[in-house]
Every structure is written in C-alpha cells, then in structure tokens.
GROMACS .gro file of C-alpha atoms in nm:
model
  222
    1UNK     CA    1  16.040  20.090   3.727
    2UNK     CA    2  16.398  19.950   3.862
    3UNK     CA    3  16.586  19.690   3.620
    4UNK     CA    4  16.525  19.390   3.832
    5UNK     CA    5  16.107  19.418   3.851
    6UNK     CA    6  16.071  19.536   3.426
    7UNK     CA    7  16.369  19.161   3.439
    8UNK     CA    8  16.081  18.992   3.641
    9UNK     CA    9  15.833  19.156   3.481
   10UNK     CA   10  15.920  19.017   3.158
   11UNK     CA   11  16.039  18.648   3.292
   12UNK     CA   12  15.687  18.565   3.476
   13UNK     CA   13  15.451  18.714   3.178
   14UNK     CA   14  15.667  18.466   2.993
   15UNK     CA   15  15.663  18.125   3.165
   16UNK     CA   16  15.275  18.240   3.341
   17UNK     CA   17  15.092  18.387   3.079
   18UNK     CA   18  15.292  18.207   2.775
   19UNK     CA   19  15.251  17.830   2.915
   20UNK     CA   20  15.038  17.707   2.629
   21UNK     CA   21  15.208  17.833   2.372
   22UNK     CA   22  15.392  17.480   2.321
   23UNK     CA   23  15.091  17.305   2.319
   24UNK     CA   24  14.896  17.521   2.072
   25UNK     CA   25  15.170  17.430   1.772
   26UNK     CA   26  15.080  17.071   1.786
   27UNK     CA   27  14.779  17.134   1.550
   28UNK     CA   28  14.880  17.467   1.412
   29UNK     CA   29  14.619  17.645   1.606
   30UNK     CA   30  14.759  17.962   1.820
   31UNK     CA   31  14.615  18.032   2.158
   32UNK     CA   32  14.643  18.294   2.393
   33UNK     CA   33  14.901  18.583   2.380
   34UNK     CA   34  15.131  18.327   2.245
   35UNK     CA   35  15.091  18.118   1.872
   36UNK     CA   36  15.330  17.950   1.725
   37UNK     CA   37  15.645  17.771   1.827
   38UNK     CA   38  15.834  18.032   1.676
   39UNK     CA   39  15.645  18.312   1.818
   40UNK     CA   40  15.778  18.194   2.140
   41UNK     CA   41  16.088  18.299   2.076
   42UNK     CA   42  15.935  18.621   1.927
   43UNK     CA   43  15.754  18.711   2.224
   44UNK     CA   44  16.013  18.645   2.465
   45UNK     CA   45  16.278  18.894   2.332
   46UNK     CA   46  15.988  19.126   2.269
   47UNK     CA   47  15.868  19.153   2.649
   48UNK     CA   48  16.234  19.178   2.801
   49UNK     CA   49  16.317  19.452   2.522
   50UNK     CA   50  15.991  19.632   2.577
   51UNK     CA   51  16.003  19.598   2.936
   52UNK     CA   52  16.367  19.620   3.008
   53UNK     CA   53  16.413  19.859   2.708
   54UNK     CA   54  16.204  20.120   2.884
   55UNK     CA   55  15.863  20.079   2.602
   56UNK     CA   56  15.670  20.003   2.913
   57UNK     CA   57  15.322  20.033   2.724
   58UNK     CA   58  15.377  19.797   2.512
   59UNK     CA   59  15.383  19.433   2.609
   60UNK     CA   60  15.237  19.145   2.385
   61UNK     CA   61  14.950  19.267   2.248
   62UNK     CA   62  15.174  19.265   1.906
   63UNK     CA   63  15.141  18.913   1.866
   64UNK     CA   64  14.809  18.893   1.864
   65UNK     CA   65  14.699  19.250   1.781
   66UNK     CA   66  14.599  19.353   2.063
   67UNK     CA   67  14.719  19.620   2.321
   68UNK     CA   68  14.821  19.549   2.655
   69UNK     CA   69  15.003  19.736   2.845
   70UNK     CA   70  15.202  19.636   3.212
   71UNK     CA   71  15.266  19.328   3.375
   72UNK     CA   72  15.205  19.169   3.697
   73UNK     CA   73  15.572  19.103   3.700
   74UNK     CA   74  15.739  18.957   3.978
   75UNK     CA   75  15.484  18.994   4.158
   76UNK     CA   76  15.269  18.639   4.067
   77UNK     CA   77  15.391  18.366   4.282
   78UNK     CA   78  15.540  18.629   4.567
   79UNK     CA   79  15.405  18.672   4.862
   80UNK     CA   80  15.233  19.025   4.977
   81UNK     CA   81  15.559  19.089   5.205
   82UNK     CA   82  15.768  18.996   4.936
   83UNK     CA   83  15.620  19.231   4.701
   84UNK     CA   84  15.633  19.536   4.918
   85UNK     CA   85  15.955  19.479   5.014
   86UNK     CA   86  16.011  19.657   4.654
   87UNK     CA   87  15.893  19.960   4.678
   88UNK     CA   88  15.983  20.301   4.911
   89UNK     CA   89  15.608  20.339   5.023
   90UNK     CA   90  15.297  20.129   5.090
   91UNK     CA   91  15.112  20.438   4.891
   92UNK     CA   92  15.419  20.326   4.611
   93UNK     CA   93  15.307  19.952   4.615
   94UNK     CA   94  14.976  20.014   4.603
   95UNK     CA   95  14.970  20.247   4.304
   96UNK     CA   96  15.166  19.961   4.163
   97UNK     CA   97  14.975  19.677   4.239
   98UNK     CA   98  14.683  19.851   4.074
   99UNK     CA   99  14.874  19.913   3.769
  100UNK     CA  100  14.987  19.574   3.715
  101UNK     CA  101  14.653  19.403   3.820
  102UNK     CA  102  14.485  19.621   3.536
  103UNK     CA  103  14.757  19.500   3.286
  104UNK     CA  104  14.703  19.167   3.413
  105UNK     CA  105  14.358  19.174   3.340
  106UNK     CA  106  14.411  19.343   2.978
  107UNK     CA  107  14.645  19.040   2.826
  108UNK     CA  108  14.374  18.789   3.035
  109UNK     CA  109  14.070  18.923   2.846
  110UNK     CA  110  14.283  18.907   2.510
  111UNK     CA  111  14.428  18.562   2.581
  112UNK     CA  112  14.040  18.488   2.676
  113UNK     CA  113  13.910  18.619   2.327
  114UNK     CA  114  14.187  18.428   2.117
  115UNK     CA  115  14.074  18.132   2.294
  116UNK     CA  116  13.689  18.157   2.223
  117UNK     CA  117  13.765  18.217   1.848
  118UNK     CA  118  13.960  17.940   1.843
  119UNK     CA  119  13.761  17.695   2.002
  120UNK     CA  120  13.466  17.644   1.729
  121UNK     CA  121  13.753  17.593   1.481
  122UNK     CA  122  13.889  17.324   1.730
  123UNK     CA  123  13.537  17.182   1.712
  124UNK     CA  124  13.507  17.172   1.316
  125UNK     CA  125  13.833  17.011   1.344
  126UNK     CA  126  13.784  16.747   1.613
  127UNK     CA  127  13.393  16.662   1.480
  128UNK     CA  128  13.536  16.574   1.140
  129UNK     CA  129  13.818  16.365   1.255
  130UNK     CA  130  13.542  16.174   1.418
  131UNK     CA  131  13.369  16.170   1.127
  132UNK     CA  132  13.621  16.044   0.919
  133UNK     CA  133  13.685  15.761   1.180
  134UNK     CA  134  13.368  15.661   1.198
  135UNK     CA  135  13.356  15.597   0.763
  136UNK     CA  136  13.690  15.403   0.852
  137UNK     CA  137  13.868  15.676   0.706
  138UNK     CA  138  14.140  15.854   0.894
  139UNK     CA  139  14.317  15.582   1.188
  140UNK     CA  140  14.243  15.576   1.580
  141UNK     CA  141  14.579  15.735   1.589
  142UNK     CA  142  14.474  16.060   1.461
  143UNK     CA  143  14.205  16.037   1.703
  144UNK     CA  144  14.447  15.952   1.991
  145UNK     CA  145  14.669  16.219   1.857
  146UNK     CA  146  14.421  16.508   1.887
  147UNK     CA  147  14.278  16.405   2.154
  148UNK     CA  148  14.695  16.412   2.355
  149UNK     CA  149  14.713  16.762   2.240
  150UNK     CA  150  14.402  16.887   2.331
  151UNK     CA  151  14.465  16.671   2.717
  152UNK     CA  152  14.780  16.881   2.715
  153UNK     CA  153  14.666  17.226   2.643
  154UNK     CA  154  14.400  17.159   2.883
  155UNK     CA  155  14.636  17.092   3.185
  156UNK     CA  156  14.851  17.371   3.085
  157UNK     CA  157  14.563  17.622   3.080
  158UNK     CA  158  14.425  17.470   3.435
  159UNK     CA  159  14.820  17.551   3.576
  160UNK     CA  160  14.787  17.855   3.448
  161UNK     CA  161  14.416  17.928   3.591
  162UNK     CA  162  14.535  17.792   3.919
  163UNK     CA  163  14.843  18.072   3.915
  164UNK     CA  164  14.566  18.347   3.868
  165UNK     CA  165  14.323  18.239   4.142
  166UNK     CA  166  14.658  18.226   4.373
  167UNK     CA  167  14.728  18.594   4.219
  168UNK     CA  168  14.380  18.679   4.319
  169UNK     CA  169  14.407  18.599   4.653
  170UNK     CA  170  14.694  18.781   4.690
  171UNK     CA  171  14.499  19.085   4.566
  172UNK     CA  172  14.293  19.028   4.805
  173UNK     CA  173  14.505  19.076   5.115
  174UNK     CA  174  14.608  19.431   4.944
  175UNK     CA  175  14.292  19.490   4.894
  176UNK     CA  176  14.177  19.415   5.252
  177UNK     CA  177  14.505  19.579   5.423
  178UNK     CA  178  14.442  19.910   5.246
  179UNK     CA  179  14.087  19.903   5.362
  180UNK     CA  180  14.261  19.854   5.703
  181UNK     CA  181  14.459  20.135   5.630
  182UNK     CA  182  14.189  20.375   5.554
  183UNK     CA  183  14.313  20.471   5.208
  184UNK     CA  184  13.961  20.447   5.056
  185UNK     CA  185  14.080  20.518   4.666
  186UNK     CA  186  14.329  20.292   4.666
  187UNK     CA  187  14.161  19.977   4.785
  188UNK     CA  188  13.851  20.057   4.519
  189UNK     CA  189  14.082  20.076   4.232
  190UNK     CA  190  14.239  19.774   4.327
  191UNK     CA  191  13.926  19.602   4.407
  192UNK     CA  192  13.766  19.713   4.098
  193UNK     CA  193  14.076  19.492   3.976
  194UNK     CA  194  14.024  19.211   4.177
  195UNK     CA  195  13.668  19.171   4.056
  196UNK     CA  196  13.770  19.196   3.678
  197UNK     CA  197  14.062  18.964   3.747
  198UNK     CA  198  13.806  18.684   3.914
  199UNK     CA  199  13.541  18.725   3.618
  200UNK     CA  200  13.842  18.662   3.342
  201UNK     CA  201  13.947  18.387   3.556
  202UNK     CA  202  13.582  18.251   3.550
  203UNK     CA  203  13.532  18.289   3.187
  204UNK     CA  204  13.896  18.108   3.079
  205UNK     CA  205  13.795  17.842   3.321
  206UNK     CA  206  13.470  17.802   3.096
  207UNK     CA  207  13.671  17.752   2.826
  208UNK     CA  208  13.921  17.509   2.962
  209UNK     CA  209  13.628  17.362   3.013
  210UNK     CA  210  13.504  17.370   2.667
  211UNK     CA  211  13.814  17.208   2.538
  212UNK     CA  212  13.821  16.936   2.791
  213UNK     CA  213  13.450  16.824   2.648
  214UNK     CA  214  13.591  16.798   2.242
  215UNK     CA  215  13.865  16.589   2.442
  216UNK     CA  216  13.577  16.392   2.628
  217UNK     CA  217  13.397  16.340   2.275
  218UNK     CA  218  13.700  16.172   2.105
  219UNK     CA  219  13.759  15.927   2.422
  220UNK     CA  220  13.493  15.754   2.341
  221UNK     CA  221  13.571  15.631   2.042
  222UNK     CA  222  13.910  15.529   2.179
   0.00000   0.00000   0.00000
C-alpha cells in the first residue's frame, strides 16, 4: 500500500466512520468505533500510525475490542475513475476494492453492535428522566438537554449512513464492470461485499431509527 492511500486511508476512517464520536460524550455514553472525547484523539493517531506505520491489520478495533482490519480509505467519497486511477491494474483495484469493502464491513458490524448495546441503556436513561419530570423532579431542561444530544447523534449517524449507501453504489459499478469484464471471482467476492455492506447499512439505519423514537418520546413532554 503507497503512503498517500494508508494517509487517506487513515483520514476518511476518521472523519466517516468516527463522526459521532463528539456527540456520544455529551452523556458519557460511547458509540461506535469511537467513545469518548478523548478517545478521539486516541483513535486518530492510532489509525495514521497503524496505517501509515505499516501495522496494516490493525485498525480500531482497539478501542472498542474488537478486530478490524483495512479501510475503505480514500476510496469513500471518490468516484470509480478516481479510485482506479491508483492502482497499476484493474485485476490490482479489484483485489483492492474487495479488501477494503470487507474491512469496511468488519468496523460497520462492530460500530453496529456497540450501538445496539448501548441503546437499552439510552432507554433506562431517557425513561427515567421522564419519570423524574413527570414527579416534578428533575427540570424540562434536562429533558430538552437529552433530548439535543440524542437529535444530534441522530443526524450524525444518518450523514454517516448516507456516506455508506453512496459507498455502496459505488460498489456497485465495480461490481457490475467486472461482470462486464468476465472476471467471474472477482465480481462474487466483491458482491458478496456489497450484499454484507447493504445489510449493515440496513441494520444501523434500524437503529438510527431506534434512537430517533427515545428522542420522539421526550418531545412530547416539551
């Protein structure tokens, strides 16, 4: 892997799969890949040293024990030219593409799993903040304030799923063009990918989801 794709690697896992990060300190619960305000920080000089560093196989998975491997990289939010454009073979790309999708689809299952422990905690939380506002005894504020945070982490996480249905489509096209191409092995793998990729996508969705109802349950007492 040159230095500038483990560089872009490492800058895109960052700012695409780290996004909620800085909304999940607000109530000292830790989504995703990504905690605490300070394991921001953590993380960040972890990927580029793994990545750039040359530990290719390990990624983020320390943060939130579990193992990862790849990135996307550069690739998420480049177009299907621009990402061949890197490589000395189509055969090349496509090897990597698969590689990448799989590691993709690794850190979006864990992110996935961290999220649906989290969210009956969330729950606990949110029903007795409710609770105590209804016995008139915690203020609207800390209803309002809850209910900002989990708003935020909500539009973060639907950037974020937006990002990975674009990524899918991309997939797509490599999928489809090495059909095209007759290279029969290739465009399985990567489908196989492509499929995974959609069903995480489907399942954080239901979760964004799950958060945006606990949000839904406070408004009404706002």
């Amino acid at each position: 892997m040159s230095m500038m794709r483990k560089t872009c690697t490492a800058a895109v896992m960052v700012s695409v799969l780290g996004v909620s990060a800085c909304q999940t300190s607000g109530n000292g619960g830790g989504y995703g890949v990504k905690e605490q305000a300070a394991t921001v920080g953590v993380l960040a000089g972890g990927v580029l040293g793994a990545l750039i560093g040359g530990s290719e196989g390990r990624l983020l998975g320390a943060a939130i024990g579990a193992a990862a491997g790849g990135a996307i990289g550069y690739a998420i939010g480049a177009s299907l030219e621009e990402r061949k454009a890197q490589y000395a073979s189509t055969e090349a790309f496509y090897d990597a593409q698969i590689s990448d999708s799989r590691a993709l689809n690794q850190q979006l299952a864990a992110r996935n799993a961290e999220l649906a422990a989290e969210l009956p905690r969330l729950q606990a939380e949110t029903d007795a903040l409710v609770a105590a506002y209804r016995k008139n005894k915690s203020e609207r504020a800390a209803l309002a304030s809850r209910k900002a945070d989990l708003d935020g982490r909500v539009a973060a996480l639907n950037d974020q799923v937006a990002k990975l249905e674009s990524e899918a489509a991309v997939q797509r096209q490599v999928v489809a063009e090495a059909q095209t191409a007759g290279d029969a092995a290739r465009s399985g793998a990567l489908a196989a990918e492509v499929t995974t990729l959609e069903s995480e996508i489907a399942e954080l969705r239901g979760l964004v989801d799950g958060m945006g109802q606990q949000s839904a349950a406070i408004g009404q007492y706002l």
